[in-house]
JSON list of C-alpha atoms and ligand atoms in Angstrom, two decimals:
[
{"chain": "A", "resi": 1309, "resn": "MET", "atom": "CA", "xyz": [0.00, 0.00, 0.00]},
{"chain": "A", "resi": 1310, "resn": "ASP", "atom": "CA", "xyz": [1.46, 3.39, -0.93]},
{"chain": "A", "resi": 1311, "resn": "SER", "atom": "CA", "xyz": [1.22, 6.51, 1.18]},
{"chain": "A", "resi": 1312, "resn": "THR", "atom": "CA", "xyz": [-1.53, 7.96, -1.03]},
{"chain": "A", "resi": 1313, "resn": "THR", "atom": "CA", "xyz": [-3.73, 4.96, -0.31]},
{"chain": "A", "resi": 1314, "resn": "PHE", "atom": "CA", "xyz": [-3.04, 5.29, 3.41]},
{"chain": "A", "resi": 1315, "resn": "THR", "atom": "CA", "xyz": [-3.89, 9.00, 3.30]},
{"chain": "A", "resi": 1316, "resn": "THR", "atom": "CA", "xyz": [-7.11, 8.24, 1.47]},
{"chain": "A", "resi": 1317, "resn": "ILE", "atom": "CA", "xyz": [-8.29, 5.63, 3.95]},
{"chain": "A", "resi": 1318, "resn": "THR", "atom": "CA", "xyz": [-7.22, 7.83, 6.88]},
{"chain": "A", "resi": 1319, "resn": "ASN", "atom": "CA", "xyz": [-9.34, 10.67, 5.53]},
{"chain": "A", "resi": 1320, "resn": "ILE", "atom": "CA", "xyz": [-12.33, 8.40, 5.07]},
{"chain": "A", "resi": 1321, "resn": "ILE", "atom": "CA", "xyz": [-12.07, 6.87, 8.54]},
{"chain": "A", "resi": 1322, "resn": "GLN", "atom": "CA", "xyz": [-11.54, 10.20, 10.28]},
{"chain": "A", "resi": 1323, "resn": "SER", "atom": "CA", "xyz": [-14.25, 12.04, 8.37]},
{"chain": "A", "resi": 1324, "resn": "ARG", "atom": "CA", "xyz": [-16.99, 9.43, 8.98]},
{"chain": "A", "resi": 1325, "resn": "ARG", "atom": "CA", "xyz": [-19.47, 11.09, 11.30]},
{"chain": "A", "resi": 1326, "resn": "THR", "atom": "CA", "xyz": [-22.76, 10.09, 12.79]},
{"chain": "A", "resi": 1327, "resn": "ILE", "atom": "CA", "xyz": [-25.32, 12.27, 11.05]},
{"chain": "A", "resi": 1328, "resn": "LYS", "atom": "CA", "xyz": [-28.85, 11.77, 12.28]},
{"chain": "A", "resi": 1329, "resn": "PRO", "atom": "CA", "xyz": [-31.55, 11.55, 9.63]},
{"chain": "A", "resi": 1330, "resn": "ASN", "atom": "CA", "xyz": [-33.15, 14.84, 10.69]},
{"chain": "A", "resi": 1331, "resn": "MET", "atom": "CA", "xyz": [-29.89, 16.47, 9.51]},
{"chain": "A", "resi": 1332, "resn": "MET", "atom": "CA", "xyz": [-30.14, 14.78, 6.09]},
{"chain": "A", "resi": 1333, "resn": "ASN", "atom": "CA", "xyz": [-31.44, 16.71, 3.11]},
{"chain": "A", "resi": 1334, "resn": "GLY", "atom": "CA", "xyz": [-33.85, 14.31, 1.45]},
{"chain": "A", "resi": 1335, "resn": "HIS", "atom": "CA", "xyz": [-31.69, 13.56, -1.60]},
{"chain": "A", "resi": 1336, "resn": "LYS", "atom": "CA", "xyz": [-32.02, 9.99, -2.85]},
{"chain": "A", "resi": 1337, "resn": "ALA", "atom": "CA", "xyz": [-29.09, 7.67, -3.50]},
{"chain": "A", "resi": 1338, "resn": "PRO", "atom": "CA", "xyz": [-29.22, 5.30, -6.47]},
{"chain": "A", "resi": 1339, "resn": "ASN", "atom": "CA", "xyz": [-29.88, 1.71, -5.37]},
{"chain": "A", "resi": 1340, "resn": "GLY", "atom": "CA", "xyz": [-26.55, 0.87, -7.02]},
{"chain": "A", "resi": 1341, "resn": "HIS", "atom": "CA", "xyz": [-24.73, 2.87, -4.34]},
{"chain": "A", "resi": 1342, "resn": "ILE", "atom": "CA", "xyz": [-26.46, 0.87, -1.61]},
{"chain": "A", "resi": 1343, "resn": "ALA", "atom": "CA", "xyz": [-25.67, -2.39, -3.41]},
{"chain": "A", "resi": 1344, "resn": "ALA", "atom": "CA", "xyz": [-22.01, -1.33, -3.61]},
{"chain": "A", "resi": 1345, "resn": "LEU", "atom": "CA", "xyz": [-21.99, -0.65, 0.15]},
{"chain": "A", "resi": 1346, "resn": "LEU", "atom": "CA", "xyz": [-23.44, -4.10, 0.82]},
{"chain": "A", "resi": 1347, "resn": "GLU", "atom": "CA", "xyz": [-20.64, -5.58, -1.32]},
{"chain": "A", "resi": 1348, "resn": "LEU", "atom": "CA", "xyz": [-18.17, -3.88, 1.05]},
{"chain": "A", "resi": 1349, "resn": "ALA", "atom": "CA", "xyz": [-20.04, -5.28, 4.04]},
{"chain": "A", "resi": 1350, "resn": "ASP", "atom": "CA", "xyz": [-19.64, -8.77, 2.64]},
{"chain": "A", "resi": 1351, "resn": "TRP", "atom": "CA", "xyz": [-15.83, -8.41, 2.86]},
{"chain": "A", "resi": 1352, "resn": "ALA", "atom": "CA", "xyz": [-15.75, -8.08, 6.64]},
{"chain": "A", "resi": 1353, "resn": "PRO", "atom": "CA", "xyz": [-13.56, -10.53, 8.53]},
{"chain": "A", "resi": 1354, "resn": "THR", "atom": "CA", "xyz": [-15.43, -13.68, 9.54]},
{"chain": "A", "resi": 1355, "resn": "HIS", "atom": "CA", "xyz": [-14.14, -16.39, 11.85]},
{"chain": "A", "resi": 1356, "resn": "GLY", "atom": "CA", "xyz": [-14.93, -19.82, 10.42]},
{"chain": "A", "resi": 1357, "resn": "PHE", "atom": "CA", "xyz": [-16.63, -18.23, 7.40]},
{"chain": "A", "resi": 1358, "resn": "THR", "atom": "CA", "xyz": [-19.91, -18.06, 9.26]},
{"chain": "A", "resi": 1359, "resn": "GLU", "atom": "CA", "xyz": [-20.52, -14.70, 7.48]},
{"chain": "A", "resi": 1360, "resn": "PRO", "atom": "CA", "xyz": [-23.21, -13.84, 10.04]},
{"chain": "A", "resi": 1361, "resn": "TRP", "atom": "CA", "xyz": [-24.25, -10.42, 8.65]},
{"chain": "A", "resi": 1362, "resn": "ARG", "atom": "CA", "xyz": [-27.78, -10.14, 7.27]},
{"chain": "A", "resi": 1363, "resn": "PHE", "atom": "CA", "xyz": [-29.35, -6.96, 5.91]},
{"chain": "A", "resi": 1364, "resn": "THR", "atom": "CA", "xyz": [-32.86, -5.82, 5.04]},
{"chain": "A", "resi": 1365, "resn": "VAL", "atom": "CA", "xyz": [-32.83, -2.80, 2.76]},
{"chain": "A", "resi": 1366, "resn": "TYR", "atom": "CA", "xyz": [-35.72, -0.34, 2.59]},
{"chain": "A", "resi": 1367, "resn": "GLU", "atom": "CA", "xyz": [-35.70, 1.79, -0.53]},
{"chain": "A", "resi": 1368, "resn": "ASN", "atom": "CA", "xyz": [-38.46, 3.81, 1.09]},
{"chain": "A", "resi": 1369, "resn": "PRO", "atom": "CA", "xyz": [-37.52, 4.83, 4.66]},
{"chain": "A", "resi": 1370, "resn": "ALA", "atom": "CA", "xyz": [-41.13, 5.81, 5.42]},
{"chain": "A", "resi": 1371, "resn": "LYS", "atom": "CA", "xyz": [-42.17, 2.17, 5.13]},
{"chain": "A", "resi": 1372, "resn": "PHE", "atom": "CA", "xyz": [-39.62, 1.11, 7.75]},
{"chain": "A", "resi": 1373, "resn": "CYS", "atom": "CA", "xyz": [-40.47, 4.05, 10.01]},
{"chain": "A", "resi": 1374, "resn": "GLN", "atom": "CA", "xyz": [-44.19, 3.25, 10.02]},
{"chain": "A", "resi": 1375, "resn": "GLN", "atom": "CA", "xyz": [-43.39, -0.36, 10.96]},
{"chain": "A", "resi": 1376, "resn": "HIS", "atom": "CA", "xyz": [-40.97, 0.84, 13.65]},
{"chain": "A", "resi": 1377, "resn": "ALA", "atom": "CA", "xyz": [-43.59, 3.20, 15.12]},
{"chain": "A", "resi": 1378, "resn": "ASP", "atom": "CA", "xyz": [-46.18, 0.41, 15.13]},
{"chain": "A", "resi": 1379, "resn": "ILE", "atom": "CA", "xyz": [-43.77, -1.98, 16.88]},
{"chain": "A", "resi": 1380, "resn": "TYR", "atom": "CA", "xyz": [-43.19, 0.71, 19.52]},
{"chain": "A", "resi": 1381, "resn": "LYS", "atom": "CA", "xyz": [-46.97, 1.13, 19.95]},
{"chain": "A", "resi": 1382, "resn": "GLN", "atom": "CA", "xyz": [-47.61, -2.61, 20.25]},
{"chain": "A", "resi": 1383, "resn": "GLY", "atom": "CA", "xyz": [-44.85, -2.96, 22.87]},
{"chain": "A", "resi": 1384, "resn": "VAL", "atom": "CA", "xyz": [-46.14, -0.40, 25.39]},
{"chain": "A", "resi": 1385, "resn": "SER", "atom": "CA", "xyz": [-49.27, -0.28, 27.51]},
{"chain": "A", "resi": 1386, "resn": "ALA", "atom": "CA", "xyz": [-51.94, 2.33, 26.77]},
{"chain": "A", "resi": 1387, "resn": "GLY", "atom": "CA", "xyz": [-50.70, 4.30, 29.79]},
{"chain": "A", "resi": 1388, "resn": "GLU", "atom": "CA", "xyz": [-47.07, 4.27, 28.64]},
{"chain": "A", "resi": 1389, "resn": "PHE", "atom": "CA", "xyz": [-47.86, 5.14, 25.04]},
{"chain": "A", "resi": 1390, "resn": "ASP", "atom": "CA", "xyz": [-46.46, 8.51, 24.04]},
{"chain": "A", "resi": 1391, "resn": "GLU", "atom": "CA", "xyz": [-47.95, 10.05, 20.91]},
{"chain": "A", "resi": 1392, "resn": "THR", "atom": "CA", "xyz": [-44.85, 12.23, 20.41]},
{"chain": "A", "resi": 1393, "resn": "VAL", "atom": "CA", "xyz": [-42.52, 9.22, 20.45]},
{"chain": "A", "resi": 1394, "resn": "TYR", "atom": "CA", "xyz": [-44.84, 7.46, 17.99]},
{"chain": "A", "resi": 1395, "resn": "SER", "atom": "CA", "xyz": [-44.89, 10.44, 15.65]},
{"chain": "A", "resi": 1396, "resn": "ASN", "atom": "CA", "xyz": [-41.11, 10.97, 15.92]},
{"chain": "A", "resi": 1397, "resn": "LEU", "atom": "CA", "xyz": [-40.49, 7.34, 14.98]},
{"chain": "A", "resi": 1398, "resn": "GLN", "atom": "CA", "xyz": [-42.96, 7.61, 12.09]},
{"chain": "A", "resi": 1399, "resn": "HIS", "atom": "CA", "xyz": [-41.09, 10.59, 10.71]},
{"chain": "A", "resi": 1400, "resn": "GLN", "atom": "CA", "xyz": [-37.52, 9.73, 11.73]},
{"chain": "A", "resi": 1401, "resn": "GLY", "atom": "CA", "xyz": [-36.52, 8.73, 8.20]},
{"chain": "A", "resi": 1402, "resn": "ASP", "atom": "CA", "xyz": [-38.34, 11.46, 6.28]},
{"chain": "A", "resi": 1403, "resn": "LYS", "atom": "CA", "xyz": [-35.08, 12.99, 5.05]},
{"chain": "A", "resi": 1404, "resn": "ALA", "atom": "CA", "xyz": [-33.09, 9.76, 4.67]},
{"chain": "A", "resi": 1405, "resn": "SER", "atom": "CA", "xyz": [-32.54, 7.99, 1.38]},
{"chain": "A", "resi": 1406, "resn": "HIS", "atom": "CA", "xyz": [-32.42, 4.33, 2.45]},
{"chain": "A", "resi": 1407, "resn": "VAL", "atom": "CA", "xyz": [-32.71, 2.35, 5.67]},
{"chain": "A", "resi": 1408, "resn": "ILE", "atom": "CA", "xyz": [-30.87, -0.90, 6.31]},
{"chain": "A", "resi": 1409, "resn": "ILE", "atom": "CA", "xyz": [-31.70, -3.22, 9.21]},
{"chain": "A", "resi": 1410, "resn": "ALA", "atom": "CA", "xyz": [-28.53, -5.09, 10.22]},
{"chain": "A", "resi": 1411, "resn": "THR", "atom": "CA", "xyz": [-28.79, -8.38, 12.07]},
{"chain": "A", "resi": 1412, "resn": "MET", "atom": "CA", "xyz": [-26.48, -11.12, 13.24]},
{"chain": "A", "resi": 1413, "resn": "GLN", "atom": "CA", "xyz": [-27.48, -14.62, 12.18]},
{"chain": "A", "resi": 1414, "resn": "ARG", "atom": "CA", "xyz": [-25.71, -16.99, 14.52]},
{"chain": "A", "resi": 1415, "resn": "GLY", "atom": "CA", "xyz": [-23.71, -19.57, 12.56]},
{"chain": "A", "resi": 1416, "resn": "ASP", "atom": "CA", "xyz": [-23.70, -23.27, 13.37]},
{"chain": "A", "resi": 1417, "resn": "LEU", "atom": "CA", "xyz": [-20.07, -23.56, 14.49]},
{"chain": "A", "resi": 1418, "resn": "PRO", "atom": "CA", "xyz": [-20.19, -23.94, 18.29]},
{"chain": "A", "resi": 1419, "resn": "LYS", "atom": "CA", "xyz": [-16.46, -23.14, 18.58]},
{"chain": "A", "resi": 1420, "resn": "ILE", "atom": "CA", "xyz": [-17.21, -19.58, 17.42]},
{"chain": "A", "resi": 1421, "resn": "PRO", "atom": "CA", "xyz": [-18.58, -17.72, 20.46]},
{"chain": "A", "resi": 1422, "resn": "PRO", "atom": "CA", "xyz": [-21.49, -15.32, 19.84]},
{"chain": "A", "resi": 1423, "resn": "PHE", "atom": "CA", "xyz": [-19.33, -12.25, 20.51]},
{"chain": "A", "resi": 1424, "resn": "GLU", "atom": "CA", "xyz": [-17.25, -13.13, 17.45]},
{"chain": "A", "resi": 1425, "resn": "GLU", "atom": "CA", "xyz": [-20.37, -13.17, 15.31]},
{"chain": "A", "resi": 1426, "resn": "VAL", "atom": "CA", "xyz": [-21.34, -9.77, 16.72]},
{"chain": "A", "resi": 1427, "resn": "ALA", "atom": "CA", "xyz": [-17.80, -8.52, 16.04]},
{"chain": "A", "resi": 1428, "resn": "ALA", "atom": "CA", "xyz": [-17.97, -9.73, 12.44]},
{"chain": "A", "resi": 1429, "resn": "VAL", "atom": "CA", "xyz": [-21.31, -7.98, 11.82]},
{"chain": "A", "resi": 1430, "resn": "SER", "atom": "CA", "xyz": [-20.00, -4.81, 13.48]},
{"chain": "A", "resi": 1431, "resn": "SER", "atom": "CA", "xyz": [-17.05, -4.90, 11.08]},
{"chain": "A", "resi": 1432, "resn": "ALA", "atom": "CA", "xyz": [-19.46, -5.34, 8.17]},
{"chain": "A", "resi": 1433, "resn": "ILE", "atom": "CA", "xyz": [-21.48, -2.35, 9.38]},
{"chain": "A", "resi": 1434, "resn": "GLN", "atom": "CA", "xyz": [-18.33, -0.23, 9.67]},
{"chain": "A", "resi": 1435, "resn": "ASN", "atom": "CA", "xyz": [-17.50, -1.17, 6.07]},
{"chain": "A", "resi": 1436, "resn": "ILE", "atom": "CA", "xyz": [-20.89, 0.25, 5.05]},
{"chain": "A", "resi": 1437, "resn": "LEU", "atom": "CA", "xyz": [-20.37, 3.45, 7.05]},
{"chain": "A", "resi": 1438, "resn": "LEU", "atom": "CA", "xyz": [-16.89, 4.00, 5.62]},
{"chain": "A", "resi": 1439, "resn": "GLY", "atom": "CA", "xyz": [-18.04, 3.24, 2.09]},
{"chain": "A", "resi": 1440, "resn": "ALA", "atom": "CA", "xyz": [-20.90, 5.69, 2.55]},
{"chain": "A", "resi": 1441, "resn": "THR", "atom": "CA", "xyz": [-18.43, 8.34, 3.70]},
{"chain": "A", "resi": 1442, "resn": "ALA", "atom": "CA", "xyz": [-16.34, 7.72, 0.59]},
{"chain": "A", "resi": 1443, "resn": "LEU", "atom": "CA", "xyz": [-19.51, 8.28, -1.49]},
{"chain": "A", "resi": 1444, "resn": "ASN", "atom": "CA", "xyz": [-20.14, 11.57, 0.37]},
{"chain": "A", "resi": 1445, "resn": "MET", "atom": "CA", "xyz": [-23.14, 10.01, 2.03]},
{"chain": "A", "resi": 1446, "resn": "ALA", "atom": "CA", "xyz": [-24.30, 10.65, 5.58]},
{"chain": "A", "resi": 1447, "resn": "SER", "atom": "CA", "xyz": [-24.97, 7.74, 7.90]},
{"chain": "A", "resi": 1448, "resn": "PHE", "atom": "CA", "xyz": [-26.47, 6.99, 11.30]},
{"chain": "A", "resi": 1449, "resn": "TRP", "atom": "CA", "xyz": [-26.20, 3.66, 13.15]},
{"chain": "A", "resi": 1450, "resn": "SER", "atom": "CA", "xyz": [-29.15, 3.56, 15.53]},
{"chain": "A", "resi": 1451, "resn": "THR", "atom": "CA", "xyz": [-30.25, 1.23, 18.29]},
{"chain": "A", "resi": 1452, "resn": "GLY", "atom": "CA", "xyz": [-32.88, 3.64, 19.60]},
{"chain": "A", "resi": 1453, "resn": "GLY", "atom": "CA", "xyz": [-36.67, 3.53, 19.63]},
{"chain": "A", "resi": 1454, "resn": "ALA", "atom": "CA", "xyz": [-37.95, -0.06, 19.64]},
{"chain": "A", "resi": 1455, "resn": "ILE", "atom": "CA", "xyz": [-34.95, -1.48, 17.76]},
{"chain": "A", "resi": 1456, "resn": "LEU", "atom": "CA", "xyz": [-33.61, -3.49, 20.71]},
{"chain": "A", "resi": 1457, "resn": "LYS", "atom": "CA", "xyz": [-37.03, -4.53, 22.01]},
{"chain": "A", "resi": 1458, "resn": "PRO", "atom": "CA", "xyz": [-38.11, -8.19, 21.79]},
{"chain": "A", "resi": 1459, "resn": "ALA", "atom": "CA", "xyz": [-41.00, -7.19, 19.51]},
{"chain": "A", "resi": 1460, "resn": "PHE", "atom": "CA", "xyz": [-38.55, -5.89, 16.91]},
{"chain": "A", "resi": 1461, "resn": "LYS", "atom": "CA", "xyz": [-36.69, -9.21, 16.92]},
{"chain": "A", "resi": 1462, "resn": "GLU", "atom": "CA", "xyz": [-40.03, -11.01, 16.55]},
{"chain": "A", "resi": 1463, "resn": "PHE", "atom": "CA", "xyz": [-41.00, -8.74, 13.66]},
{"chain": "A", "resi": 1464, "resn": "LEU", "atom": "CA", "xyz": [-37.78, -9.81, 11.90]},
{"chain": "A", "resi": 1465, "resn": "GLN", "atom": "CA", "xyz": [-38.52, -13.46, 12.76]},
{"chain": "A", "resi": 1466, "resn": "LEU", "atom": "CA", "xyz": [-35.08, -13.89, 14.30]},
{"chain": "A", "resi": 1467, "resn": "ARG", "atom": "CA", "xyz": [-34.24, -16.93, 16.38]},
{"chain": "A", "resi": 1468, "resn": "ASP", "atom": "CA", "xyz": [-33.24, -16.58, 20.06]},
{"chain": "A", "resi": 1469, "resn": "GLU", "atom": "CA", "xyz": [-29.56, -16.91, 19.18]},
{"chain": "A", "resi": 1470, "resn": "ASP", "atom": "CA", "xyz": [-29.67, -14.17, 16.53]},
{"chain": "A", "resi": 1471, "resn": "GLN", "atom": "CA", "xyz": [-29.24, -10.49, 17.32]},
{"chain": "A", "resi": 1472, "resn": "VAL", "atom": "CA", "xyz": [-30.51, -7.18, 16.03]},
{"chain": "A", "resi": 1473, "resn": "MET", "atom": "CA", "xyz": [-27.39, -5.05, 15.47]},
{"chain": "A", "resi": 1474, "resn": "GLY", "atom": "CA", "xyz": [-29.10, -1.80, 14.62]},
{"chain": "A", "resi": 1475, "resn": "VAL", "atom": "CA", "xyz": [-30.69, 0.23, 11.90]},
{"chain": "A", "resi": 1476, "resn": "LEU", "atom": "CA", "xyz": [-28.60, 2.23, 9.46]},
{"chain": "A", "resi": 1477, "resn": "TYR", "atom": "CA", "xyz": [-30.04, 5.44, 8.04]},
{"chain": "A", "resi": 1478, "resn": "LEU", "atom": "CA", "xyz": [-28.26, 6.54, 4.89]},
{"chain": "A", "resi": 1479, "resn": "GLY", "atom": "CA", "xyz": [-28.66, 9.75, 2.94]},
{"chain": "A", "resi": 1480, "resn": "TYR", "atom": "CA", "xyz": [-26.99, 13.04, 2.21]},
{"chain": "A", "resi": 1481, "resn": "ALA", "atom": "CA", "xyz": [-26.36, 16.10, 4.36]},
{"chain": "A", "resi": 1482, "resn": "ASP", "atom": "CA", "xyz": [-25.39, 19.70, 3.62]},
{"chain": "A", "resi": 1483, "resn": "ALA", "atom": "CA", "xyz": [-23.19, 20.08, 6.69]},
{"chain": "A", "resi": 1484, "resn": "MET", "atom": "CA", "xyz": [-20.80, 17.82, 8.59]},
{"chain": "A", "resi": 1485, "resn": "PRO", "atom": "CA", "xyz": [-20.68, 17.87, 12.40]},
{"chain": "A", "resi": 1486, "resn": "GLU", "atom": "CA", "xyz": [-17.30, 18.10, 14.16]},
{"chain": "A", "resi": 1487, "resn": "GLY", "atom": "CA", "xyz": [-15.95, 14.83, 15.48]},
{"chain": "A", "resi": 1488, "resn": "LYS", "atom": "CA", "xyz": [-14.68, 14.42, 19.02]},
{"chain": "A", "resi": 1489, "resn": "ARG", "atom": "CA", "xyz": [-13.12, 11.79, 21.23]},
{"chain": "A", "resi": 1490, "resn": "THR", "atom": "CA", "xyz": [-13.17, 12.31, 24.98]},
{"chain": "A", "resi": 1491, "resn": "ILE", "atom": "CA", "xyz": [-10.57, 9.81, 26.22]},
{"chain": "A", "resi": 1492, "resn": "PRO", "atom": "CA", "xyz": [-6.99, 10.38, 24.99]},
{"chain": "A", "resi": 1493, "resn": "LEU", "atom": "CA", "xyz": [-5.69, 7.57, 22.80]},
{"chain": "A", "resi": 1494, "resn": "GLU", "atom": "CA", "xyz": [-2.71, 7.03, 25.10]},
{"chain": "A", "resi": 1495, "resn": "ASN", "atom": "CA", "xyz": [-5.18, 6.01, 27.84]},
{"chain": "A", "resi": 1496, "resn": "LYS", "atom": "CA", "xyz": [-6.49, 3.28, 25.57]},
{"chain": "A", "resi": 1497, "resn": "VAL", "atom": "CA", "xyz": [-3.19, 1.85, 24.30]},
{"chain": "A", "resi": 1498, "resn": "LYS", "atom": "CA", "xyz": [-0.36, 0.09, 26.07]},
{"chain": "A", "resi": 1499, "resn": "TRP", "atom": "CA", "xyz": [2.92, -0.31, 24.15]},
{"chain": "A", "resi": 1500, "resn": "ILE", "atom": "CA", "xyz": [5.30, -3.09, 25.28]},
{"chain": "A", "resi": 1501, "resn": "LYS", "atom": "CA", "xyz": [9.01, -2.80, 24.41]},
{"chain": "B", "resi": 823, "resn": "LIG", "atom": "C1", "xyz": [-23.73, 0.06, 18.20]},
{"chain": "B", "resi": 823, "resn": "LIG", "atom": "C2", "xyz": [-24.01, 1.52, 18.11]},
{"chain": "B", "resi": 823, "resn": "LIG", "atom": "C3", "xyz": [-25.30, 1.99, 18.32]},
{"chain": "B", "resi": 823, "resn": "LIG", "atom": "C4", "xyz": [-25.57, 3.35, 18.27]},
{"chain": "B", "resi": 823, "resn": "LIG", "atom": "N1", "xyz": [-26.85, 3.77, 18.52]},
{"chain": "B", "resi": 823, "resn": "LIG", "atom": "C5", "xyz": [-27.10, 5.10, 18.58]},
{"chain": "B", "resi": 823, "resn": "LIG", "atom": "C6", "xyz": [-28.40, 5.57, 18.92]},
{"chain": "B", "resi": 823, "resn": "LIG", "atom": "O1", "xyz": [-29.33, 4.79, 19.12]},
{"chain": "B", "resi": 823, "resn": "LIG", "atom": "N2", "xyz": [-28.59, 6.91, 19.01]},
{"chain": "B", "resi": 823, "resn": "LIG", "atom": "C7", "xyz": [-27.58, 7.80, 18.78]},
{"chain": "B", "resi": 823, "resn": "LIG", "atom": "O2", "xyz": [-27.79, 8.99, 18.90]},
{"chain": "B", "resi": 823, "resn": "LIG", "atom": "N3", "xyz": [-26.34, 7.38, 18.38]},
{"chain": "B", "resi": 823, "resn": "LIG", "atom": "C8", "xyz": [-26.08, 6.06, 18.29]},
{"chain": "B", "resi": 823, "resn": "LIG", "atom": "N4", "xyz": [-24.85, 5.61, 17.90]},
{"chain": "B", "resi": 823, "resn": "LIG", "atom": "C9", "xyz": [-23.89, 6.59, 17.36]},
{"chain": "B", "resi": 823, "resn": "LIG", "atom": "C10", "xyz": [-23.00, 7.19, 18.42]},
{"chain": "B", "resi": 823, "resn": "LIG", "atom": "O3", "xyz": [-23.76, 8.08, 19.19]},
{"chain": "B", "resi": 823, "resn": "LIG", "atom": "C11", "xyz": [-21.86, 7.93, 17.70]},
{"chain": "B", "resi": 823, "resn": "LIG", "atom": "O4", "xyz": [-21.08, 6.99, 17.02]},
{"chain": "B", "resi": 823, "resn": "LIG", "atom": "C12", "xyz": [-20.99, 8.70, 18.67]},
{"chain": "B", "resi": 823, "resn": "LIG", "atom": "O5", "xyz": [-21.68, 9.84, 19.10]},
{"chain": "B", "resi": 823, "resn": "LIG", "atom": "C13", "xyz": [-19.67, 9.14, 18.08]},
{"chain": "B", "resi": 823, "resn": "LIG", "atom": "O6", "xyz": [-19.87, 10.01, 16.98]},
{"chain": "B", "resi": 823, "resn": "LIG", "atom": "P1", "xyz": [-19.22, 9.69, 15.55]},
{"chain": "B", "resi": 823, "resn": "LIG", "atom": "O7", "xyz": [-19.86, 8.43, 15.06]},
{"chain": "B", "resi": 823, "resn": "LIG", "atom": "O8", "xyz": [-19.56, 10.88, 14.70]},
{"chain": "B", "resi": 823, "resn": "LIG", "atom": "O9", "xyz": [-17.73, 9.55, 15.73]},
{"chain": "B", "resi": 823, "resn": "LIG", "atom": "C14", "xyz": [-24.53, 4.27, 17.96]},
{"chain": "B", "resi": 823, "resn": "LIG", "atom": "C15", "xyz": [-23.24, 3.79, 17.73]},
{"chain": "B", "resi": 823, "resn": "LIG", "atom": "C16", "xyz": [-22.97, 2.44, 17.81]},
{"chain": "B", "resi": 823, "resn": "LIG", "atom": "C17", "xyz": [-21.57, 1.95, 17.57]}
]
């Protein structure tokens, strides 16, 4: 790898930012872009070739958001139900281009512990986020709303051993937020001579 390639990937990694869908501008991505991002996802590392990443792509975010809002509504009692939460979920993707549900499908190799399957899917998701950044797309990895609730897992017809990894909102934005890290890198790294 030459230094230009390293500079390129450094720029992509460092400029990837979480951009929530309300900060997106409503521009649509061609489906081909999304397909190209899923190709990148498929090249994540995978122990034992279990390739546990599974994706459901919504070309129309509104369809996902209505389902998400309904899952929220079904999962709370009448007393707990909050109309504002429901409406926010319904409209969360209004300015996004595509929504991707990312799940972990547990492989059938018992020697691979579940955390490795989660790690592989996380790597696949990061490939999508970095690819999106390289395409000047905005992205948001969300586990909010009802995404981690049992009803969401049921809606996806996942087995007990599978895992919802989150929902990715993809689109475009006119402005980029500043990135920050709060713990110095030297506190996270130990070098041994
Ligand atoms: C597994 C995972 C789930 C996340 N879920 C949410 C979420 O539900 N809501 C949210 O605001 N941000 C969520 N984020 C995004 C983080 O808030 C974001 O990455 C963090 O603020 C750092 O900002 P950056 O991505 O721009 O570096 C999630 C990130 C990860 C890795």
